[in-house]
């Protein structure tokens, strides 16, 4: 694969985002503090701050006087530069959150989707209803919104705005960005949830202390957002991270992608239901009609000490440890973060067991400093990541793009270097 050379413009763009990330991490800061945090020269920081101030992205928070010398300014991101929508679309719900430019949530709305109905018109209508409710709760007008980031399940081409393939919905080449832009009347950016959770973790989670990580999402489907040396790994067609469709068991359970033995067939919600039916086919949790209801029933039963559910947790943690071991052996990463609504409900039972078993699956050289923990990113990490993408997209229109994360319109996706 021919990787384009990094230009001086790329380096300037990356430096701009280092300044922005420093302010997210540090809060109101002086130019000197930003320089120390990022490693950029004081002259570079001064130039970039001037550009941010001119575009209204930054403002002067305070002017402070030293005992000697000139007064100095503390800079901050201006939260009122606009409002951003982060929208998490899954097979069972739409979650829409309104953020300010500092990516603090202002209002949120969730709309349930019927997991047995999946036409594009039905899904788009659900997205519009969630967005309208969130905007109404925030008390803002559409003219204040600078962009909407929308996460869609399955394979997504953000450079084309297309949902290439959503296996649970049987979608093929749906022009979802155009459909949403027309209905919402807003600039729309679409991407895959694995990329969104990786970006939210990079900006607001363990990415502040580590350069490489896998952010593993457990829910209806499973997958991994991957960051290597602070670059979001996309692959040739934006499909990097489909860990859920790697092999766990040769000729094993059928997966919704059409293969046999995929990780998702054991760790997705349907996989958990299959495992429980193998343990106790008459268990009451299997009578729950919705996936969320099933997972909540499992969590409640584990808290009561239900023996069948204890066995479900044991088998699931075994599958998870083996699958994560492969991920660590392949990428030689030292940090795995688990997220998603299954993690939120069952993580207290699964994570300690996975930590205990991982040494049986990981090469000895990759074990030192290996960390597995639940995500600490606040709120909905998918919605937050999509809001961050939308912020990057907005800055792109101001000439402040970030080439490492978000592809420009029409730009072919390549693995970042």
Short mmCIF file of C-alpha atoms in Angstrom, two decimals:
data_model
loop_
_atom_site.label_atom_id
_atom_site.label_comp_id
_atom_site.label_asym_id
_atom_site.label_seq_id
_atom_site.Cartn_x
_atom_site.Cartn_y
_atom_site.Cartn_z
CA UNK A 1 0.00 0.00 0.00
CA UNK A 2 1.35 3.44 -0.94
CA UNK A 3 1.07 5.72 2.09
CA UNK A 4 1.04 9.43 1.25
CA UNK A 5 3.94 11.42 2.69
CA UNK A 6 3.13 13.72 5.57
CA UNK A 7 3.24 17.34 4.40
CA UNK A 8 4.07 20.50 6.32
CA UNK A 9 0.35 21.30 6.26
CA UNK A 10 -0.40 17.94 7.91
CA UNK A 11 2.10 18.76 10.65
CA UNK A 12 0.51 22.18 11.23
CA UNK A 13 -2.93 20.57 11.44
CA UNK A 14 -1.74 17.97 13.92
CA UNK A 15 -0.13 20.72 16.00
CA UNK A 16 -3.42 22.62 16.08
CA UNK A 17 -5.15 19.60 17.52
CA UNK A 18 -2.40 19.07 20.06
CA UNK A 19 -3.21 22.58 21.34
CA UNK A 20 -6.92 21.78 21.47
CA UNK A 21 -6.36 18.47 23.23
CA UNK A 22 -4.11 20.17 25.78
CA UNK A 23 -6.91 22.55 26.67
CA UNK A 24 -9.36 19.66 27.02
CA UNK A 25 -6.91 17.96 29.38
CA UNK A 26 -5.61 20.95 31.34
CA UNK A 27 -8.48 23.40 31.37
CA UNK A 28 -7.71 27.13 31.15
CA UNK A 29 -3.98 27.37 30.40
CA UNK A 30 -1.28 29.79 29.43
CA UNK A 31 0.62 29.52 26.19
CA UNK A 32 3.66 28.36 28.17
CA UNK A 33 1.67 25.56 29.86
CA UNK A 34 0.32 24.43 26.50
CA UNK A 35 3.86 24.40 25.10
CA UNK A 36 5.14 22.25 27.98
CA UNK A 37 2.19 19.84 27.75
CA UNK A 38 2.39 19.33 23.98
CA UNK A 39 6.14 19.65 23.42
CA UNK A 40 5.47 22.27 20.73
CA UNK A 41 7.70 25.30 20.60
CA UNK A 42 6.42 28.51 22.24
CA UNK A 43 6.48 30.23 18.83
CA UNK A 44 4.32 27.50 17.28
CA UNK A 45 1.83 27.61 20.15
CA UNK A 46 1.63 31.41 19.94
CA UNK A 47 0.87 31.26 16.20
CA UNK A 48 -1.78 28.55 16.58
CA UNK A 49 -3.47 30.26 19.52
CA UNK A 50 -3.74 33.44 17.45
CA UNK A 51 -5.53 31.46 14.72
CA UNK A 52 -7.91 29.84 17.21
CA UNK A 53 -8.71 33.21 18.78
CA UNK A 54 -9.42 34.72 15.37
CA UNK A 55 -11.91 31.93 14.59
CA UNK A 56 -13.65 32.26 17.96
CA UNK A 57 -12.75 28.71 18.99
CA UNK A 58 -10.69 29.98 21.93
CA UNK A 59 -11.20 32.96 24.19
CA UNK A 60 -9.16 34.60 26.93
CA UNK A 61 -10.46 33.29 30.25
CA UNK A 62 -8.43 35.50 32.59
CA UNK A 63 -5.52 37.93 32.53
CA UNK A 64 -3.18 37.44 35.48
CA UNK A 65 -0.32 39.58 36.75
CA UNK A 66 3.02 38.17 37.85
CA UNK A 67 4.90 39.92 40.65
CA UNK A 68 7.34 40.98 37.97
CA UNK A 69 7.11 41.14 34.22
CA UNK A 70 4.17 41.38 31.83
CA UNK A 71 0.67 40.01 32.61
CA UNK A 72 -0.18 36.67 31.06
CA UNK A 73 -3.39 35.24 29.60
CA UNK A 74 -5.16 31.99 30.39
CA UNK A 75 -6.88 30.57 27.35
CA UNK A 76 -9.91 28.34 27.19
CA UNK A 77 -12.14 26.77 24.55
CA UNK A 78 -15.19 28.97 24.06
CA UNK A 79 -18.21 26.77 24.85
CA UNK A 80 -20.58 29.18 23.10
CA UNK A 81 -18.91 28.94 19.67
CA UNK A 82 -21.76 26.63 18.75
CA UNK A 83 -23.64 23.46 19.63
CA UNK A 84 -22.87 19.95 18.42
CA UNK A 85 -25.01 16.82 18.16
CA UNK A 86 -23.59 13.37 18.95
CA UNK A 87 -25.96 10.61 17.86
CA UNK A 88 -25.56 6.92 18.71
CA UNK A 89 -27.71 4.71 16.48
CA UNK A 90 -27.91 1.04 17.47
CA UNK A 91 -30.21 -1.82 16.56
CA UNK A 92 -32.45 -1.14 19.58
CA UNK A 93 -32.26 2.62 20.21
CA UNK A 94 -31.19 6.10 19.09
CA UNK A 95 -29.41 8.27 21.66
CA UNK A 96 -29.03 11.96 20.72
CA UNK A 97 -26.99 14.32 22.89
CA UNK A 98 -26.44 18.07 22.50
CA UNK A 99 -22.94 19.29 23.45
CA UNK A 100 -21.25 22.65 23.61
CA UNK A 101 -17.87 23.14 21.92
CA UNK A 102 -16.06 21.99 25.07
CA UNK A 103 -18.00 18.71 24.56
CA UNK A 104 -19.94 19.10 27.77
CA UNK A 105 -23.44 17.56 27.44
CA UNK A 106 -26.36 19.99 27.59
CA UNK A 107 -29.36 17.76 26.81
CA UNK A 108 -30.03 14.16 25.83
CA UNK A 109 -32.90 12.12 24.42
CA UNK A 110 -33.29 8.42 23.68
CA UNK A 111 -35.81 6.81 21.34
CA UNK A 112 -36.38 3.04 21.32
CA UNK A 113 -36.19 1.19 18.00
CA UNK A 114 -38.02 -2.02 17.30
CA UNK A 115 -35.19 -4.50 16.72
CA UNK A 116 -37.45 -6.39 14.31
CA UNK A 117 -38.06 -3.35 12.05
CA UNK A 118 -35.11 -1.90 10.21
CA UNK A 119 -35.99 -0.08 7.00
CA UNK A 120 -33.95 3.09 6.32
CA UNK A 121 -37.06 5.28 6.51
CA UNK A 122 -37.97 3.83 9.92
CA UNK A 123 -34.45 4.30 11.30
CA UNK A 124 -34.10 7.84 9.92
CA UNK A 125 -37.46 8.76 11.45
CA UNK A 126 -36.23 7.50 14.83
CA UNK A 127 -33.07 9.59 14.51
CA UNK A 128 -35.07 12.70 13.66
CA UNK A 129 -37.39 12.19 16.63
CA UNK A 130 -34.46 11.77 19.03
CA UNK A 131 -32.72 14.86 17.63
CA UNK A 132 -35.86 17.00 17.82
CA UNK A 133 -36.41 15.99 21.45
CA UNK A 134 -32.79 16.69 22.43
CA UNK A 135 -32.78 20.10 20.71
CA UNK A 136 -36.05 20.96 22.41
CA UNK A 137 -34.69 19.97 25.83
CA UNK A 138 -31.57 22.09 25.19
CA UNK A 139 -33.72 25.09 24.31
CA UNK A 140 -31.70 25.96 21.22
CA UNK A 141 -32.39 26.66 17.59
CA UNK A 142 -31.02 24.68 14.68
CA UNK A 143 -29.06 27.74 13.60
CA UNK A 144 -26.83 27.27 16.67
CA UNK A 145 -25.81 23.72 15.68
CA UNK A 146 -22.50 23.54 13.84
CA UNK A 147 -22.72 19.84 13.03
CA UNK A 148 -24.19 16.44 13.79
CA UNK A 149 -22.07 13.30 14.14
CA UNK A 150 -24.06 10.10 13.61
CA UNK A 151 -22.77 6.62 14.43
CA UNK A 152 -24.28 3.82 12.37
CA UNK A 153 -23.82 0.08 13.08
CA UNK A 154 -21.96 -2.11 10.63
CA UNK A 155 -19.62 -1.07 7.83
CA UNK A 156 -19.65 2.67 7.12
CA UNK A 157 -17.72 4.73 4.57
CA UNK A 158 -17.55 8.23 6.09
CA UNK A 159 -15.83 9.68 3.02
CA UNK A 160 -18.90 8.75 0.96
CA UNK A 161 -21.55 9.05 3.69
CA UNK A 162 -22.71 5.51 3.00
CA UNK A 163 -23.77 2.61 5.22
CA UNK A 164 -22.10 -0.11 3.18
CA UNK A 165 -23.43 -3.11 5.09
CA UNK A 166 -25.40 -3.43 8.32
CA UNK A 167 -25.90 -7.19 8.72
CA UNK A 168 -28.57 -7.06 11.41
CA UNK A 169 -30.66 -4.72 9.24
CA UNK A 170 -29.71 -6.21 5.87
CA UNK A 171 -28.68 -2.74 4.65
CA UNK A 172 -26.53 -2.46 1.55
CA UNK A 173 -25.10 0.85 0.27
CA UNK A 174 -27.63 3.13 1.96
CA UNK A 175 -26.75 6.83 1.44
CA UNK A 176 -27.49 7.58 5.07
CA UNK A 177 -25.60 10.90 5.30
CA UNK A 178 -27.62 12.43 2.46
CA UNK A 179 -30.90 11.12 3.89
CA UNK A 180 -30.13 12.59 7.30
CA UNK A 181 -28.79 15.91 6.00
CA UNK A 182 -32.05 16.40 4.08
CA UNK A 183 -34.28 15.52 7.07
CA UNK A 184 -32.24 17.34 9.74
CA UNK A 185 -31.18 20.37 7.72
CA UNK A 186 -27.72 20.21 9.35
CA UNK A 187 -24.14 19.32 8.37
CA UNK A 188 -23.94 15.56 9.01
CA UNK A 189 -20.95 13.27 9.45
CA UNK A 190 -21.47 9.51 9.71
CA UNK A 191 -19.05 6.90 11.00
CA UNK A 192 -18.84 3.55 12.74
CA UNK A 193 -19.31 3.26 16.55
CA UNK A 194 -15.95 1.54 16.96
CA UNK A 195 -14.22 4.64 15.63
CA UNK A 196 -16.34 6.86 17.87
CA UNK A 197 -15.54 4.99 21.08
CA UNK A 198 -11.84 4.98 20.21
CA UNK A 199 -11.84 8.76 19.67
CA UNK A 200 -13.76 9.44 22.91
CA UNK A 201 -11.29 7.27 24.83
CA UNK A 202 -8.37 8.99 23.12
CA UNK A 203 -9.64 12.47 24.00
CA UNK A 204 -11.31 11.89 27.38
CA UNK A 205 -10.23 8.50 28.72
CA UNK A 206 -7.04 6.47 28.95
CA UNK A 207 -5.72 8.19 25.81
CA UNK A 208 -4.52 10.90 28.15
CA UNK A 209 -2.00 8.50 29.68
CA UNK A 210 -1.30 5.92 26.95
CA UNK A 211 -0.52 6.10 23.24
CA UNK A 212 -1.98 2.76 22.15
CA UNK A 213 -5.13 0.95 23.19
CA UNK A 214 -8.08 -1.19 22.17
CA UNK A 215 -11.54 -0.05 23.23
CA UNK A 216 -13.78 -3.11 23.19
CA UNK A 217 -17.52 -2.61 22.82
CA UNK A 218 -19.90 -5.29 24.10
CA UNK A 219 -23.56 -5.07 23.14
CA UNK A 220 -25.80 -6.47 20.40
CA UNK A 221 -22.62 -6.74 18.37
CA UNK A 222 -19.02 -6.60 19.53
CA UNK A 223 -15.96 -4.90 18.12
CA UNK A 224 -12.83 -2.96 18.99
CA UNK A 225 -11.80 0.61 18.33
CA UNK A 226 -8.02 0.60 17.96
CA UNK A 227 -5.54 3.41 18.55
CA UNK A 228 -1.85 2.90 17.75
CA UNK A 229 0.64 5.62 18.68
CA UNK A 230 -2.28 8.09 19.10
CA UNK A 231 -3.57 7.40 15.57
CA UNK A 232 -7.02 5.96 14.99
CA UNK A 233 -6.70 2.74 13.00
CA UNK A 234 -9.21 2.67 10.14
CA UNK A 235 -7.82 0.28 7.54
CA UNK A 236 -8.28 0.50 3.80
CA UNK A 237 -12.11 0.66 3.86
CA UNK A 238 -12.78 1.88 7.44
CA UNK A 239 -13.32 -1.72 8.60
CA UNK A 240 -10.40 -2.07 11.02
CA UNK A 241 -11.58 -3.20 14.44
CA UNK A 242 -14.11 -5.83 13.36
CA UNK A 243 -12.73 -8.06 16.10
CA UNK A 244 -16.22 -9.48 16.60
CA UNK A 245 -15.90 -11.19 13.23
CA UNK A 246 -12.58 -12.86 13.94
CA UNK A 247 -12.55 -16.57 14.71
CA UNK A 248 -13.07 -17.89 18.22
CA UNK A 249 -14.20 -21.45 17.42
CA UNK A 250 -13.47 -23.24 14.14
CA UNK A 251 -16.79 -24.37 12.63
CA UNK A 252 -18.55 -23.01 15.71
CA UNK A 253 -21.83 -21.17 16.13
CA UNK A 254 -23.35 -19.36 13.14
CA UNK A 255 -22.77 -15.61 13.18
CA UNK A 256 -25.10 -13.03 11.65
CA UNK A 257 -22.28 -12.09 9.24
CA UNK A 258 -22.63 -15.55 7.63
CA UNK A 259 -19.46 -17.17 9.05
CA UNK A 260 -19.17 -19.82 11.71
CA UNK A 261 -17.47 -19.40 15.07
CA UNK A 262 -17.06 -15.60 15.22
CA UNK A 263 -16.32 -13.89 18.53
CA UNK A 264 -19.67 -12.08 18.26
CA UNK A 265 -21.55 -15.38 18.17
CA UNK A 266 -20.30 -15.97 21.73
CA UNK A 267 -20.01 -12.46 23.19
CA UNK A 268 -22.83 -10.50 21.54
CA UNK A 269 -26.19 -10.53 23.33
CA UNK A 270 -27.51 -13.30 21.08
CA UNK A 271 -24.37 -15.27 21.92
CA UNK A 272 -25.04 -14.88 25.64
CA UNK A 273 -28.60 -16.07 25.08
CA UNK A 274 -27.32 -19.11 23.19
CA UNK A 275 -24.86 -19.93 25.97
CA UNK A 276 -27.57 -19.68 28.62
CA UNK A 277 -29.89 -21.91 26.59
CA UNK A 278 -27.09 -24.53 26.53
CA UNK A 279 -26.88 -24.29 30.33
CA UNK A 280 -30.59 -24.05 31.16
CA UNK A 281 -32.96 -23.85 28.21
CA UNK A 282 -35.90 -23.02 30.47
CA UNK A 283 -34.27 -20.16 32.36
CA UNK A 284 -36.62 -17.23 32.96
CA UNK A 285 -34.14 -14.68 31.55
CA UNK A 286 -34.59 -16.27 28.11
CA UNK A 287 -38.24 -15.25 28.17
CA UNK A 288 -37.31 -11.56 28.11
CA UNK A 289 -38.48 -10.25 24.70
CA UNK A 290 -35.87 -7.47 24.40
CA UNK A 291 -32.08 -7.68 24.49
CA UNK A 292 -31.78 -5.01 27.18
CA UNK A 293 -34.33 -6.83 29.32
CA UNK A 294 -32.34 -10.05 28.97
CA UNK A 295 -29.04 -8.46 30.02
CA UNK A 296 -30.70 -6.67 32.95
CA UNK A 297 -32.25 -9.98 34.06
CA UNK A 298 -28.83 -11.64 33.92
CA UNK A 299 -27.30 -8.87 36.05
CA UNK A 300 -30.09 -9.14 38.62
CA UNK A 301 -29.75 -12.93 38.74
CA UNK A 302 -25.98 -12.75 39.21
CA UNK A 303 -26.50 -10.40 42.14
CA UNK A 304 -28.82 -13.02 43.68
CA UNK A 305 -26.31 -15.83 43.14
CA UNK A 306 -28.27 -17.71 40.45
CA UNK A 307 -26.16 -20.79 39.70
CA UNK A 308 -27.09 -20.98 36.00
CA UNK A 309 -26.15 -17.35 35.50
CA UNK A 310 -22.92 -17.87 37.44
CA UNK A 311 -22.06 -20.53 34.87
CA UNK A 312 -23.05 -18.14 32.05
CA UNK A 313 -20.66 -15.52 33.47
CA UNK A 314 -17.89 -18.12 33.81
CA UNK A 315 -18.19 -19.29 30.20
CA UNK A 316 -18.56 -15.76 28.84
CA UNK A 317 -15.48 -14.50 30.69
CA UNK A 318 -13.58 -17.52 29.34
CA UNK A 319 -14.59 -16.65 25.76
CA UNK A 320 -13.76 -12.99 26.38
CA UNK A 321 -10.32 -13.71 27.86
CA UNK A 322 -9.38 -15.94 24.93
CA UNK A 323 -10.58 -13.37 22.39
CA UNK A 324 -8.83 -10.47 24.09
CA UNK A 325 -5.67 -12.56 24.31
CA UNK A 326 -5.65 -12.82 20.52
CA UNK A 327 -6.10 -9.05 20.27
CA UNK A 328 -3.15 -8.40 22.59
CA UNK A 329 -0.94 -10.93 20.81
CA UNK A 330 -1.75 -9.37 17.44
CA UNK A 331 -1.31 -5.71 18.38
CA UNK A 332 1.02 -5.82 21.42
CA UNK A 333 -1.10 -3.20 23.18
CA UNK A 334 -0.91 -2.67 26.92
CA UNK A 335 -4.34 -1.20 27.58
CA UNK A 336 -7.79 -2.66 26.91
CA UNK A 337 -10.89 -0.67 27.86
CA UNK A 338 -14.31 -2.32 27.88
CA UNK A 339 -17.40 -0.28 27.10
CA UNK A 340 -20.99 -0.73 25.90
CA UNK A 341 -24.22 -1.50 27.68
CA UNK A 342 -23.38 -5.17 28.29
CA UNK A 343 -20.15 -4.06 29.99
CA UNK A 344 -22.11 -1.56 32.10
CA UNK A 345 -24.45 -4.30 33.30
CA UNK A 346 -22.10 -7.29 33.62
CA UNK A 347 -18.60 -5.83 33.89
CA UNK A 348 -18.37 -6.34 37.66
CA UNK A 349 -18.59 -10.11 37.07
CA UNK A 350 -16.71 -10.40 33.77
CA UNK A 351 -13.70 -8.12 34.17
CA UNK A 352 -12.12 -9.69 37.30
CA UNK A 353 -12.45 -13.16 35.76
CA UNK A 354 -10.92 -11.97 32.48
CA UNK A 355 -7.96 -10.39 34.29
CA UNK A 356 -7.35 -13.65 36.12
CA UNK A 357 -7.42 -15.77 32.96
CA UNK A 358 -5.63 -13.51 30.47
CA UNK A 359 -2.12 -14.80 31.39
CA UNK A 360 -3.22 -18.17 29.95
CA UNK A 361 -3.83 -16.55 26.54
CA UNK A 362 -1.22 -13.78 26.22
CA UNK A 363 2.40 -14.21 25.22
CA UNK A 364 4.68 -13.59 28.23
CA UNK A 365 6.41 -10.66 26.61
CA UNK A 366 3.11 -8.81 26.24
CA UNK A 367 1.90 -9.36 29.82
CA UNK A 368 3.88 -6.71 31.74
CA UNK A 369 1.75 -3.60 32.34
CA UNK A 370 -1.27 -5.13 30.55
CA UNK A 371 -4.39 -3.41 31.91
CA UNK A 372 -8.04 -4.37 31.42
CA UNK A 373 -10.70 -2.08 32.86
CA UNK A 374 -14.12 -0.59 32.23
CA UNK A 375 -14.17 2.74 30.43
CA UNK A 376 -14.27 5.86 32.59
CA UNK A 377 -15.44 8.12 29.79
CA UNK A 378 -18.56 9.89 31.11
CA UNK A 379 -21.95 9.54 29.49
CA UNK A 380 -22.41 7.78 26.16
CA UNK A 381 -18.92 7.29 24.64
CA UNK A 382 -20.32 6.69 21.14
CA UNK A 383 -22.30 9.95 21.16
CA UNK A 384 -19.31 11.78 22.66
CA UNK A 385 -16.95 10.39 20.02
CA UNK A 386 -19.32 11.37 17.23
CA UNK A 387 -19.57 14.89 18.67
CA UNK A 388 -15.75 15.04 18.68
CA UNK A 389 -15.71 13.93 15.03
CA UNK A 390 -18.26 16.62 14.21
CA UNK A 391 -16.14 19.22 16.01
CA UNK A 392 -13.14 18.13 13.92
CA UNK A 393 -15.29 18.42 10.81
CA UNK A 394 -16.32 21.94 11.77
CA UNK A 395 -12.71 22.94 12.39
CA UNK A 396 -11.91 21.48 8.98
CA UNK A 397 -14.22 24.11 7.45
CA UNK A 398 -12.17 26.74 9.29
CA UNK A 399 -8.93 25.34 7.92
CA UNK A 400 -8.13 23.58 11.19
CA UNK A 401 -8.46 19.97 10.07
CA UNK A 402 -7.15 16.85 11.80
CA UNK A 403 -5.91 14.39 9.15
CA UNK A 404 -5.24 11.58 11.63
CA UNK A 405 -8.88 11.07 12.63
CA UNK A 406 -11.39 12.23 10.08
CA UNK A 407 -11.28 11.80 6.30
CA UNK A 408 -12.04 14.82 4.16
CA UNK A 409 -14.97 14.48 1.72
CA UNK A 410 -13.94 12.36 -1.22
CA UNK A 411 -10.65 11.36 0.37
CA UNK A 412 -9.88 7.67 0.19
CA UNK A 413 -9.51 6.08 3.58
CA UNK A 414 -6.07 4.77 4.47
CA UNK A 415 -4.51 3.41 7.57
CA UNK A 416 -2.98 6.28 9.56
CA UNK A 417 0.76 6.20 10.12
#
